[in-house]
Structure formats: structure tokens, C-alpha cells
Amino acid sequence: MAWRSPSNIALVKYWGKWGSQLPLNPSVSMTLTNCFTETVIEYTLKDNQGGATFNLLFQGKENVRFEDKVRSFINVVSKELPALNSIHLDISTHNSFPHSAGIASSASSLSALALCLLSINNSILDVNMSGNDFLRKASFLSRLGSGSACRSVYGNWVLWGETTGFDDSSDEYAIPLSNHVHEKFNSYYDAILIVNSGEKPISSSQGHKLMESNPYKDSRVRTGKLNAASLIDALKSGNKSTFSEIVEYEVANLHAMFLTSHPSFILIKPETLQIINKLKHFRNETKLEFTYTLDAGPNIHLLYAEDIRDKMLHFINSELTSLCEDGKWIDDKIGKGPILIDSN
Ligand code: PMV
């Protein structure tokens, strides 16, 4: 069994959770194309029900940290996928982007794993699921590994979290927004500017936990809900300036949560601010409609539509790469979601 699953970039951020990886507020993301994980699993049936056993190769090598993550994920999803209890899995997984790129890989890697495990379970038990049911279940399972992973199961624009006006939205799985998105947002690019590829001082699970005691938690939750609703409206109507306004406000709000956590932490670097200032200046001068976002890290995702690609590429190469670590950046774009590579 083998699946390729992409990473995604959130425009309205998931930050803070409750229960079993349920989000405090809805998030909206764009699925990427070039940043992905490919996971191949060979499985053999065992003659006991003693639980799944596995071997894992990450980028061709053993990796204790990822192995621990996979072990707890398999333990959790085995409750949902009973066939896993009587198999041995040989898992081999690799990312298209270098480990040291400073790009979070949990969304792509855990969604790829969830897709494989669900496919294996269904094949052993002869379960026939419709395409929609399969993806919804895969999204649900991915969420149990990493919240943001549940959005990677769908292509294009994706919503995760209960949202007024979207009856099938849920805190438990993501849904595709594609029928609600204006064609202006069909061909978006994401230039991922690598400011720093070092390990983050705080993991995202530690960060989510700190939201529990953040004095601005309630206000963040309200803001996240409002921003999700307004961003979806902007996506629907094709309003790029409102889109940019909300996306950039979300970044400020997310990083303000880092500053106001106890203990407080800072993830941006001087070059992050220098790039943001350059982008604002360039936009004032040219009136080009692009925007930027950041995840829980210092790297910048510069988002723009196809019609201004040449101008943006020129600006990136002439003005921004000098502020990136070793000049590194990744040229990515909106994508169609996971691909089944091998169904055996
Ligand atoms: O899925 P996690 O637990 O790695 O959290 C992701 C958090 C952000 O990347 C900051 C925001 C998001 O919605 O992806």
C-alpha cells in the first residue's frame, strides 16, 4: 500500500485544542503540491490479535523520534481500525522536502500514514467505502495524529472546525471548500522562504498546551472564529484585499499568542521582519495583490495568484533570497490532495 499526501498551509490558524485533538477554533488552509510525504507499507497477517507491530524507515533510516510518534498513532487508530491488531507493518516513508528545511512535516506524514492504514484495514476486512466516506474517515484518523494533518486529505481550500453556515463542518474532520471558492483563488502559489531551518525552541504540542493558560485565549478563539467566517466569504466572493487583510491579521494574532504564553516564546527571526517589511513596501509601490503567512516558525509563506507570477519570481530572486538561509526557498502551489500510488 502506498500513498502520497501533501502538506498544507493554514491561513486561519489552529492554535489551542481540547479533548482528543479537537480545535478551539476553525481553521482554513490551502493544500500544497510539492511538499509531500510518500509512505509505503507492506503488511503481513499475524496469527494473533496482540496488536500491530511495525518496523519504520524514515528517509531510508531508522528514526527513534518518529517511531515513537508512529507507535502512539497506531495505538490510537487501532481502536478505529480493528484489522491493525493482527498485522505486522513494514513502513517506509520519505518527504519531498529536506528534513532541515524548517517545514513542518506532521501534516503530510501523518495524513499519508492514516490513508495507508485505513486502506489496509478496508482491504483486509473487505470494507467498501465510497470516495467521500473514505476521505472523511481518513481526515478523522489523521486528526488523531496531528490536527493540521486532517486538512491534508483534501485538495485546494479546506475547512476544519464547526462553522456557522457549513452544516457538514466538524471539529472531528476537515471538509473541502472547493465549491465555495471563487475562480480567482484557483491557481495560487506559495513561495516558502526559508529564513531558518533549525529546530524550533518549542514543539507545536507544547505550544497548543500553553494556550490553556494564555490570558488572551478567549479572545483568540473569538477572533479565529470570526476570521474563519470572513476568510471563507472573501474566498467565495473573490475579494483578494479582504483575503490578505485577514491572512496577515491571523499571523499577527498567532504570534501574539506565542508572546503572551507563560513562558513566552518568540519564533520569528530578524530576517522574518525584514522580509515582511520588504513585502509591504513592494506592495505599496506596485499595488500587486499578494499576501504572506507564517506557521509556528520563522519561515514565510508568500501567497500570490498565477497572473503576477513573473513579477513575484523576479522580486523573490532579486530582493528576498538574500535574507533566506543559504538563499533557500521552495516554489510550491495549490494542489489537488493525496494520491494513491499502490493499492496492494
Ligand atoms: O497540527 P499541529 O499540532 O502541528 O499544529 C499546527 C499549528 C499551526 O501550524 C501553527 C497552525 C495550523 O493550523 O496549521
mmCIF file of C-alpha atoms and ligand atoms in Angstrom:
data_model
loop_
_atom_site.group_PDB
_atom_site.id
_atom_site.type_symbol
_atom_site.label_atom_id
_atom_site.label_comp_id
_atom_site.label_asym_id
_atom_site.label_seq_id
_atom_site.Cartn_x
_atom_site.Cartn_y
_atom_site.Cartn_z
ATOM 1 C CA MET A 1 0.000 0.000 0.000
ATOM 2 C CA ALA A 2 1.377 3.437 -0.796
ATOM 3 C CA TRP A 3 0.006 6.972 -0.571
ATOM 4 C CA ARG A 4 1.477 10.367 -1.337
ATOM 5 C CA SER A 5 -0.012 13.095 0.850
ATOM 6 C CA PRO A 6 0.771 16.813 0.646
ATOM 7 C CA SER A 7 1.467 19.392 3.289
ATOM 8 C CA ASN A 8 -0.917 22.325 3.747
ATOM 9 C CA ILE A 9 -0.578 25.908 4.868
ATOM 10 C CA ALA A 10 -3.183 27.356 7.256
ATOM 11 C CA LEU A 11 -4.474 30.864 6.554
ATOM 12 C CA VAL A 12 -6.703 30.876 9.626
ATOM 13 C CA LYS A 13 -4.711 29.069 12.257
ATOM 14 C CA TYR A 14 -5.489 26.190 14.555
ATOM 15 C CA TRP A 15 -3.853 27.051 17.863
ATOM 16 C CA GLY A 16 -5.100 25.538 21.089
ATOM 17 C CA LYS A 17 -7.036 22.310 21.471
ATOM 18 C CA TRP A 18 -9.273 20.323 23.781
ATOM 19 C CA GLY A 19 -10.316 16.657 24.139
ATOM 20 C CA SER A 20 -8.661 14.385 21.599
ATOM 21 C CA GLN A 21 -7.093 16.931 19.256
ATOM 22 C CA LEU A 22 -10.250 18.984 18.833
ATOM 23 C CA PRO A 23 -9.609 22.594 17.815
ATOM 24 C CA LEU A 24 -10.563 25.629 19.886
ATOM 25 C CA ASN A 25 -11.465 27.469 16.651
ATOM 26 C CA PRO A 26 -11.957 26.563 12.999
ATOM 27 C CA SER A 27 -9.017 26.766 10.611
ATOM 28 C CA VAL A 28 -8.831 27.255 6.846
ATOM 29 C CA SER A 29 -5.943 26.009 4.716
ATOM 30 C CA MET A 30 -4.571 25.666 1.217
ATOM 31 C CA THR A 31 -3.237 22.249 0.233
ATOM 32 C CA LEU A 32 0.206 22.252 -1.379
ATOM 33 C CA THR A 33 1.668 20.198 -4.231
ATOM 34 C CA ASN A 34 5.443 19.930 -3.996
ATOM 35 C CA CYS A 35 5.862 19.472 -0.242
ATOM 36 C CA PHE A 36 4.580 15.955 0.356
ATOM 37 C CA THR A 37 5.255 12.666 2.132
ATOM 38 C CA GLU A 38 5.235 9.308 0.391
ATOM 39 C CA THR A 39 4.546 6.331 2.622
ATOM 40 C CA VAL A 40 4.819 2.718 1.521
ATOM 41 C CA ILE A 41 3.592 -0.083 3.785
ATOM 42 C CA GLU A 42 3.992 -3.807 3.284
ATOM 43 C CA TYR A 43 1.881 -5.790 5.711
ATOM 44 C CA THR A 44 1.678 -9.401 6.788
ATOM 45 C CA LEU A 45 -1.092 -11.055 8.743
ATOM 46 C CA LYS A 46 -0.129 -12.492 12.140
ATOM 47 C CA ASP A 47 -1.943 -15.347 13.821
ATOM 48 C CA ASN A 48 -2.674 -13.381 16.977
ATOM 49 C CA GLN A 49 -4.699 -10.272 17.848
ATOM 50 C CA GLY A 50 -1.969 -8.896 20.106
ATOM 51 C CA GLY A 51 -1.776 -5.505 18.433
ATOM 52 C CA ALA A 52 0.072 -4.137 15.413
ATOM 53 C CA THR A 53 3.837 -4.436 15.283
ATOM 54 C CA PHE A 54 5.948 -2.432 12.871
ATOM 55 C CA ASN A 55 9.370 -1.501 11.506
ATOM 56 C CA LEU A 56 9.918 2.023 10.288
ATOM 57 C CA LEU A 57 12.360 3.629 7.897
ATOM 58 C CA PHE A 58 12.249 7.423 7.633
ATOM 59 C CA GLN A 59 14.208 8.738 4.624
ATOM 60 C CA GLY A 60 15.780 5.256 4.419
ATOM 61 C CA LYS A 61 16.997 5.259 8.030
ATOM 62 C CA GLU A 62 15.752 4.376 11.498
ATOM 63 C CA ASN A 63 14.402 7.367 13.395
ATOM 64 C CA VAL A 64 13.557 6.892 17.066
ATOM 65 C CA ARG A 65 11.607 10.103 17.478
ATOM 66 C CA PHE A 66 9.321 9.483 14.519
ATOM 67 C CA GLU A 67 8.993 5.848 15.566
ATOM 68 C CA ASP A 68 7.564 6.940 18.949
ATOM 69 C CA LYS A 69 5.067 9.201 17.195
ATOM 70 C CA VAL A 70 4.021 6.394 14.842
ATOM 71 C CA ARG A 71 3.688 3.955 17.750
ATOM 72 C CA SER A 72 1.284 6.191 19.652
ATOM 73 C CA PHE A 73 -0.621 6.990 16.459
ATOM 74 C CA ILE A 74 -1.034 3.280 15.631
ATOM 75 C CA ASN A 75 -2.187 2.621 19.204
ATOM 76 C CA VAL A 76 -4.861 5.299 18.898
ATOM 77 C CA VAL A 77 -6.091 4.384 15.404
ATOM 78 C CA SER A 78 -6.146 0.636 16.155
ATOM 79 C CA LYS A 79 -9.285 1.346 18.199
ATOM 80 C CA GLU A 80 -10.918 2.605 14.992
ATOM 81 C CA LEU A 81 -9.302 0.108 12.599
ATOM 82 C CA PRO A 82 -9.596 -3.372 14.158
ATOM 83 C CA ALA A 83 -7.665 -5.194 11.398
ATOM 84 C CA LEU A 84 -4.483 -3.444 12.548
ATOM 85 C CA ASN A 85 -4.435 -5.570 15.692
ATOM 86 C CA SER A 86 -3.422 -8.679 13.792
ATOM 87 C CA ILE A 87 -0.816 -7.391 11.342
ATOM 88 C CA HIS A 88 2.841 -6.539 11.088
ATOM 89 C CA LEU A 89 3.713 -3.402 9.112
ATOM 90 C CA ASP A 90 6.938 -2.579 7.289
ATOM 91 C CA ILE A 91 6.692 1.175 6.874
ATOM 92 C CA SER A 92 8.952 3.242 4.698
ATOM 93 C CA THR A 93 8.329 6.957 4.456
ATOM 94 C CA HIS A 94 10.069 9.906 2.900
ATOM 95 C CA ASN A 95 9.436 13.622 2.478
ATOM 96 C CA SER A 96 9.925 15.525 -0.761
ATOM 97 C CA PHE A 97 11.383 18.416 1.216
ATOM 98 C CA PRO A 98 14.615 18.125 3.210
ATOM 99 C CA HIS A 99 14.230 17.430 6.922
ATOM 100 C CA SER A 100 16.299 20.544 7.583
ATOM 101 C CA ALA A 101 14.029 22.864 5.569
ATOM 102 C CA GLY A 102 12.180 24.012 8.670
ATOM 103 C CA ILE A 103 8.881 22.864 7.141
ATOM 104 C CA ALA A 104 6.514 21.049 9.486
ATOM 105 C CA SER A 105 6.137 17.521 8.194
ATOM 106 C CA SER A 106 3.478 16.248 10.588
ATOM 107 C CA ALA A 107 0.539 17.210 8.326
ATOM 108 C CA SER A 108 1.850 15.327 5.299
ATOM 109 C CA SER A 109 3.415 12.402 7.153
ATOM 110 C CA LEU A 110 0.505 11.609 9.460
ATOM 111 C CA SER A 111 -2.106 12.005 6.730
ATOM 112 C CA ALA A 112 -0.082 9.689 4.439
ATOM 113 C CA LEU A 113 0.109 7.144 7.247
ATOM 114 C CA ALA A 114 -3.605 7.451 8.075
ATOM 115 C CA LEU A 115 -4.532 6.951 4.401
ATOM 116 C CA CYS A 116 -2.363 3.811 4.207
ATOM 117 C CA LEU A 117 -3.694 2.346 7.460
ATOM 118 C CA LEU A 118 -7.324 2.952 6.517
ATOM 119 C CA SER A 119 -6.770 1.406 3.065
ATOM 120 C CA ILE A 120 -5.085 -1.640 4.620
ATOM 121 C CA ASN A 121 -7.870 -2.078 7.174
ATOM 122 C CA ASN A 122 -10.533 -1.845 4.464
ATOM 123 C CA SER A 123 -8.721 -4.260 2.227
ATOM 124 C CA ILE A 124 -8.246 -6.905 4.948
ATOM 125 C CA LEU A 125 -11.834 -6.623 6.185
ATOM 126 C CA ASP A 126 -13.254 -6.243 2.679
ATOM 127 C CA VAL A 127 -14.896 -2.943 3.606
ATOM 128 C CA ASN A 128 -16.209 -0.968 0.672
ATOM 129 C CA MET A 129 -16.350 2.771 1.360
ATOM 130 C CA SER A 130 -17.434 5.464 -1.073
ATOM 131 C CA GLY A 131 -14.756 8.008 -2.008
ATOM 132 C CA ASN A 132 -16.328 10.667 0.231
ATOM 133 C CA ASP A 133 -16.702 8.375 3.224
ATOM 134 C CA PHE A 134 -13.129 7.163 2.793
ATOM 135 C CA LEU A 135 -11.686 10.679 2.775
ATOM 136 C CA ARG A 136 -13.804 11.801 5.729
ATOM 137 C CA LYS A 137 -12.671 8.817 7.775
ATOM 138 C CA ALA A 138 -9.043 9.390 6.681
ATOM 139 C CA SER A 139 -9.363 13.018 7.789
ATOM 140 C CA PHE A 140 -10.813 11.935 11.142
ATOM 141 C CA LEU A 141 -7.948 9.462 11.685
ATOM 142 C CA SER A 142 -5.271 11.928 10.561
ATOM 143 C CA ARG A 143 -6.556 14.418 13.129
ATOM 144 C CA LEU A 144 -5.815 11.931 15.901
ATOM 145 C CA GLY A 145 -2.145 12.073 14.885
ATOM 146 C CA SER A 146 -1.789 15.798 14.225
ATOM 147 C CA GLY A 147 -4.606 18.349 13.986
ATOM 148 C CA SER A 148 -3.330 20.055 10.863
ATOM 149 C CA ALA A 149 -2.983 16.653 9.123
ATOM 150 C CA CYS A 150 -6.773 16.294 8.849
ATOM 151 C CA ARG A 151 -6.794 19.156 6.303
ATOM 152 C CA SER A 152 -4.194 17.482 4.027
ATOM 153 C CA VAL A 153 -6.644 14.777 2.994
ATOM 154 C CA TYR A 154 -8.410 17.221 0.635
ATOM 155 C CA GLY A 155 -7.118 19.338 -2.203
ATOM 156 C CA ASN A 156 -7.401 23.093 -2.739
ATOM 157 C CA TRP A 157 -9.067 25.068 0.087
ATOM 158 C CA VAL A 158 -10.098 23.223 3.229
ATOM 159 C CA LEU A 159 -12.051 23.979 6.408
ATOM 160 C CA TRP A 160 -11.618 22.159 9.695
ATOM 161 C CA GLY A 161 -13.868 23.002 12.640
ATOM 162 C CA GLU A 162 -17.542 23.721 13.229
ATOM 163 C CA THR A 163 -18.511 26.829 11.315
ATOM 164 C CA THR A 164 -21.895 28.534 11.018
ATOM 165 C CA GLY A 165 -23.316 28.152 7.517
ATOM 166 C CA PHE A 166 -21.426 24.901 6.867
ATOM 167 C CA ASP A 167 -23.695 22.142 8.100
ATOM 168 C CA ASP A 168 -21.211 19.379 7.359
ATOM 169 C CA SER A 169 -18.297 21.175 9.044
ATOM 170 C CA SER A 170 -16.979 19.443 12.143
ATOM 171 C CA ASP A 171 -14.327 19.635 14.827
ATOM 172 C CA GLU A 172 -13.618 15.953 14.157
ATOM 173 C CA TYR A 173 -12.622 16.132 10.481
ATOM 174 C CA ALA A 174 -11.990 18.603 7.698
ATOM 175 C CA ILE A 175 -14.188 19.300 4.666
ATOM 176 C CA PRO A 176 -13.232 20.597 1.217
ATOM 177 C CA LEU A 177 -14.282 24.184 0.474
ATOM 178 C CA SER A 178 -13.812 23.939 -3.261
ATOM 179 C CA ASN A 179 -17.434 24.523 -4.309
ATOM 180 C CA HIS A 180 -17.407 27.742 -2.323
ATOM 181 C CA VAL A 181 -14.273 29.299 -3.776
ATOM 182 C CA HIS A 182 -14.088 31.961 -6.494
ATOM 183 C CA GLU A 183 -12.021 31.077 -9.577
ATOM 184 C CA LYS A 184 -9.590 33.890 -8.687
ATOM 185 C CA PHE A 185 -8.283 31.571 -5.982
ATOM 186 C CA ASN A 186 -7.904 28.526 -8.250
ATOM 187 C CA SER A 187 -4.245 28.919 -9.101
ATOM 188 C CA TYR A 188 -2.391 30.133 -6.051
ATOM 189 C CA TYR A 189 1.337 29.835 -5.472
ATOM 190 C CA ASP A 190 3.186 29.564 -2.170
ATOM 191 C CA ALA A 191 6.824 30.674 -2.151
ATOM 192 C CA ILE A 192 8.174 29.208 1.085
ATOM 193 C CA LEU A 193 11.060 31.443 2.128
ATOM 194 C CA ILE A 194 13.350 29.507 4.463
ATOM 195 C CA VAL A 195 14.636 32.021 6.981
ATOM 196 C CA ASN A 196 15.812 29.410 9.445
ATOM 197 C CA SER A 197 15.754 25.636 9.258
ATOM 198 C CA GLY A 198 16.869 24.958 12.821
ATOM 199 C CA GLU A 199 14.822 23.085 15.355
ATOM 200 C CA LYS A 200 12.056 25.178 16.953
ATOM 201 C CA PRO A 201 12.547 26.044 20.638
ATOM 202 C CA ILE A 202 9.064 24.717 21.341
ATOM 203 C CA SER A 203 7.093 21.888 19.728
ATOM 204 C CA SER A 204 3.588 22.530 18.453
ATOM 205 C CA SER A 205 2.090 20.231 21.093
ATOM 206 C CA GLN A 206 3.848 22.225 23.848
ATOM 207 C CA GLY A 207 2.588 25.420 22.201
ATOM 208 C CA HIS A 208 -1.028 24.196 21.992
ATOM 209 C CA LYS A 209 -0.836 23.261 25.661
ATOM 210 C CA LEU A 210 0.320 26.733 26.658
ATOM 211 C CA MET A 211 -2.896 28.156 25.174
ATOM 212 C CA GLU A 212 -4.781 26.577 28.097
ATOM 213 C CA SER A 213 -3.382 29.210 30.451
ATOM 214 C CA ASN A 214 -2.985 32.056 27.970
ATOM 215 C CA PRO A 215 -4.867 35.112 29.343
ATOM 216 C CA TYR A 216 -5.940 36.001 25.771
ATOM 217 C CA LYS A 217 -7.288 32.538 24.980
ATOM 218 C CA ASP A 218 -10.982 33.504 24.822
ATOM 219 C CA SER A 219 -10.315 36.497 22.649
ATOM 220 C CA ARG A 220 -8.139 34.375 20.304
ATOM 221 C CA VAL A 221 -10.926 31.803 19.972
ATOM 222 C CA ARG A 222 -13.460 34.540 19.109
ATOM 223 C CA THR A 223 -11.040 36.114 16.619
ATOM 224 C CA GLY A 224 -10.257 32.747 15.000
ATOM 225 C CA LYS A 225 -13.977 32.021 14.541
ATOM 226 C CA LEU A 226 -14.663 35.455 13.048
ATOM 227 C CA ASN A 227 -11.606 35.247 10.794
ATOM 228 C CA ALA A 228 -12.575 31.792 9.509
ATOM 229 C CA ALA A 229 -16.052 33.045 8.560
ATOM 230 C CA SER A 230 -14.700 36.244 6.941
ATOM 231 C CA LEU A 231 -11.946 34.420 5.073
ATOM 232 C CA ILE A 232 -14.458 31.965 3.609
ATOM 233 C CA ASP A 233 -16.600 34.951 2.498
ATOM 234 C CA ALA A 234 -13.551 36.520 0.826
ATOM 235 C CA LEU A 235 -12.699 33.210 -0.885
ATOM 236 C CA LYS A 236 -16.291 32.952 -2.119
ATOM 237 C CA SER A 237 -16.562 36.474 -3.454
ATOM 238 C CA GLY A 238 -13.021 36.609 -4.852
ATOM 239 C CA ASN A 239 -12.103 39.571 -2.663
ATOM 240 C CA LYS A 240 -8.302 39.429 -2.584
ATOM 241 C CA SER A 241 -7.761 42.510 -0.454
ATOM 242 C CA THR A 242 -10.011 41.236 2.362
ATOM 243 C CA PHE A 243 -8.338 37.847 1.964
ATOM 244 C CA SER A 244 -4.884 39.419 2.503
ATOM 245 C CA GLU A 245 -6.074 41.543 5.402
ATOM 246 C CA ILE A 246 -7.403 38.518 7.294
ATOM 247 C CA VAL A 247 -4.434 36.282 6.471
ATOM 248 C CA GLU A 248 -1.952 38.867 7.764
ATOM 249 C CA TYR A 249 -4.032 39.635 10.846
ATOM 250 C CA GLU A 250 -4.079 35.913 11.633
ATOM 251 C CA VAL A 251 -0.265 35.779 11.574
ATOM 252 C CA ALA A 252 -0.034 38.720 13.950
ATOM 253 C CA ASN A 253 -2.646 37.171 16.216
ATOM 254 C CA LEU A 254 -0.971 33.735 16.246
ATOM 255 C CA HIS A 255 2.452 35.142 17.042
ATOM 256 C CA ALA A 256 0.912 37.405 19.697
ATOM 257 C CA MET A 257 -0.298 34.205 21.379
ATOM 258 C CA PHE A 258 3.310 32.984 21.454
ATOM 259 C CA LEU A 259 4.428 36.243 23.064
ATOM 260 C CA THR A 260 1.676 36.151 25.678
ATOM 261 C CA SER A 261 2.080 32.481 26.658
ATOM 262 C CA HIS A 262 3.656 31.575 30.008
ATOM 263 C CA PRO A 263 6.520 31.076 29.395
ATOM 264 C CA SER A 264 6.567 33.444 26.465
ATOM 265 C CA PHE A 265 8.393 32.472 23.277
ATOM 266 C CA ILE A 266 9.403 34.133 20.039
ATOM 267 C CA LEU A 267 9.646 32.160 16.801
ATOM 268 C CA ILE A 268 10.294 34.898 14.267
ATOM 269 C CA LYS A 269 13.847 35.965 13.392
ATOM 270 C CA PRO A 270 15.168 39.383 12.369
ATOM 271 C CA GLU A 271 15.097 38.267 8.708
ATOM 272 C CA THR A 272 11.398 37.377 9.057
ATOM 273 C CA LEU A 273 10.609 41.009 9.896
ATOM 274 C CA GLN A 274 12.967 42.303 7.230
ATOM 275 C CA ILE A 275 11.171 40.212 4.603
ATOM 276 C CA ILE A 276 7.736 41.317 5.852
ATOM 277 C CA ASN A 277 8.800 44.968 5.663
ATOM 278 C CA LYS A 278 10.141 44.468 2.143
ATOM 279 C CA LEU A 279 6.913 42.795 1.085
ATOM 280 C CA LYS A 280 4.796 45.641 2.476
ATOM 281 C CA HIS A 281 6.960 48.228 0.784
ATOM 282 C CA PHE A 282 6.851 46.355 -2.540
ATOM 283 C CA ARG A 283 3.063 46.044 -2.296
ATOM 284 C CA ASN A 284 2.644 49.770 -1.555
ATOM 285 C CA GLU A 285 4.714 50.614 -4.598
ATOM 286 C CA THR A 286 3.289 48.109 -7.068
ATOM 287 C CA LYS A 287 -0.271 47.551 -5.729
ATOM 288 C CA LEU A 288 0.213 43.851 -6.557
ATOM 289 C CA GLU A 289 -2.202 41.596 -4.682
ATOM 290 C CA PHE A 290 -0.171 39.089 -2.714
ATOM 291 C CA THR A 291 -0.126 38.151 0.932
ATOM 292 C CA TYR A 292 2.024 36.233 3.395
ATOM 293 C CA THR A 293 1.620 33.944 6.342
ATOM 294 C CA LEU A 294 3.798 32.127 8.866
ATOM 295 C CA ASP A 295 3.281 28.907 10.763
ATOM 296 C CA ALA A 296 4.688 28.309 14.212
ATOM 297 C CA GLY A 297 8.168 29.202 12.963
ATOM 298 C CA PRO A 298 10.217 31.934 11.285
ATOM 299 C CA ASN A 299 9.683 30.953 7.635
ATOM 300 C CA ILE A 300 7.450 32.980 5.376
ATOM 301 C CA HIS A 301 4.824 31.622 3.010
ATOM 302 C CA LEU A 302 4.319 34.186 0.277
ATOM 303 C CA LEU A 303 0.971 33.614 -1.447
ATOM 304 C CA TYR A 304 0.085 35.007 -4.852
ATOM 305 C CA ALA A 305 -2.005 34.191 -7.926
ATOM 306 C CA GLU A 306 -0.653 32.986 -11.252
ATOM 307 C CA ASP A 307 -1.238 36.296 -13.085
ATOM 308 C CA ILE A 308 1.579 38.015 -11.132
ATOM 309 C CA ARG A 309 3.981 35.056 -11.037
ATOM 310 C CA ASP A 310 6.717 36.585 -13.208
ATOM 311 C CA LYS A 311 6.834 39.768 -11.140
ATOM 312 C CA MET A 312 6.850 37.826 -7.874
ATOM 313 C CA LEU A 313 9.618 35.474 -9.027
ATOM 314 C CA HIS A 314 11.711 38.446 -10.035
ATOM 315 C CA PHE A 315 11.145 40.132 -6.665
ATOM 316 C CA ILE A 316 11.877 36.933 -4.707
ATOM 317 C CA ASN A 317 15.125 36.301 -6.570
ATOM 318 C CA SER A 318 16.356 39.864 -6.555
ATOM 319 C CA GLU A 319 15.255 41.028 -3.072
ATOM 320 C CA LEU A 320 14.300 38.166 -0.783
ATOM 321 C CA THR A 321 16.586 35.178 -1.268
ATOM 322 C CA SER A 322 19.498 37.121 0.227
ATOM 323 C CA LEU A 323 17.540 37.121 3.511
ATOM 324 C CA CYS A 324 16.890 33.362 3.340
ATOM 325 C CA GLU A 325 19.166 30.773 4.900
ATOM 326 C CA ASP A 326 21.685 29.826 2.191
ATOM 327 C CA GLY A 327 19.306 31.509 -0.275
ATOM 328 C CA LYS A 328 16.833 28.627 0.188
ATOM 329 C CA TRP A 329 13.184 28.805 -0.822
ATOM 330 C CA ILE A 330 10.625 26.303 -2.097
ATOM 331 C CA ASP A 331 8.427 27.062 -5.089
ATOM 332 C CA ASP A 332 5.100 25.457 -4.208
ATOM 333 C CA LYS A 333 1.495 25.862 -5.298
ATOM 334 C CA ILE A 334 -2.061 24.845 -4.564
ATOM 335 C CA GLY A 335 -2.610 21.105 -5.029
ATOM 336 C CA LYS A 336 -5.269 18.503 -5.606
ATOM 337 C CA GLY A 337 -4.680 16.431 -2.450
ATOM 338 C CA PRO A 338 -3.383 12.901 -1.782
ATOM 339 C CA ILE A 339 -2.632 10.316 -4.483
ATOM 340 C CA LEU A 340 -2.951 6.547 -4.113
ATOM 341 C CA ILE A 341 0.296 5.176 -5.520
ATOM 342 C CA ASP A 342 -0.144 1.476 -4.896
ATOM 343 C CA SER A 343 -3.313 -0.215 -3.663
ATOM 344 C CA ASN A 344 -1.725 -3.597 -2.879
HETATM 345 O O1 PMV B 1 -1.109 20.133 13.739
HETATM 346 P P1 PMV B 1 -0.175 20.718 14.723
HETATM 347 O O2 PMV B 1 -0.429 20.196 16.099
HETATM 348 O O3 PMV B 1 1.261 20.574 14.293
HETATM 349 O O4 PMV B 1 -0.471 22.301 14.839
HETATM 350 C C1 PMV B 1 -0.357 23.169 13.753
HETATM 351 C C2 PMV B 1 -0.381 24.581 14.199
HETATM 352 C C3 PMV B 1 -0.122 25.631 13.130
HETATM 353 O O5 PMV B 1 0.703 25.115 12.114
HETATM 354 C C4 PMV B 1 0.593 26.804 13.793
HETATM 355 C C5 PMV B 1 -1.402 26.167 12.549
HETATM 356 C C6 PMV B 1 -2.178 25.276 11.613
HETATM 357 O O6 PMV B 1 -3.410 25.406 11.624
HETATM 358 O O7 PMV B 1 -1.579 24.503 10.841
#
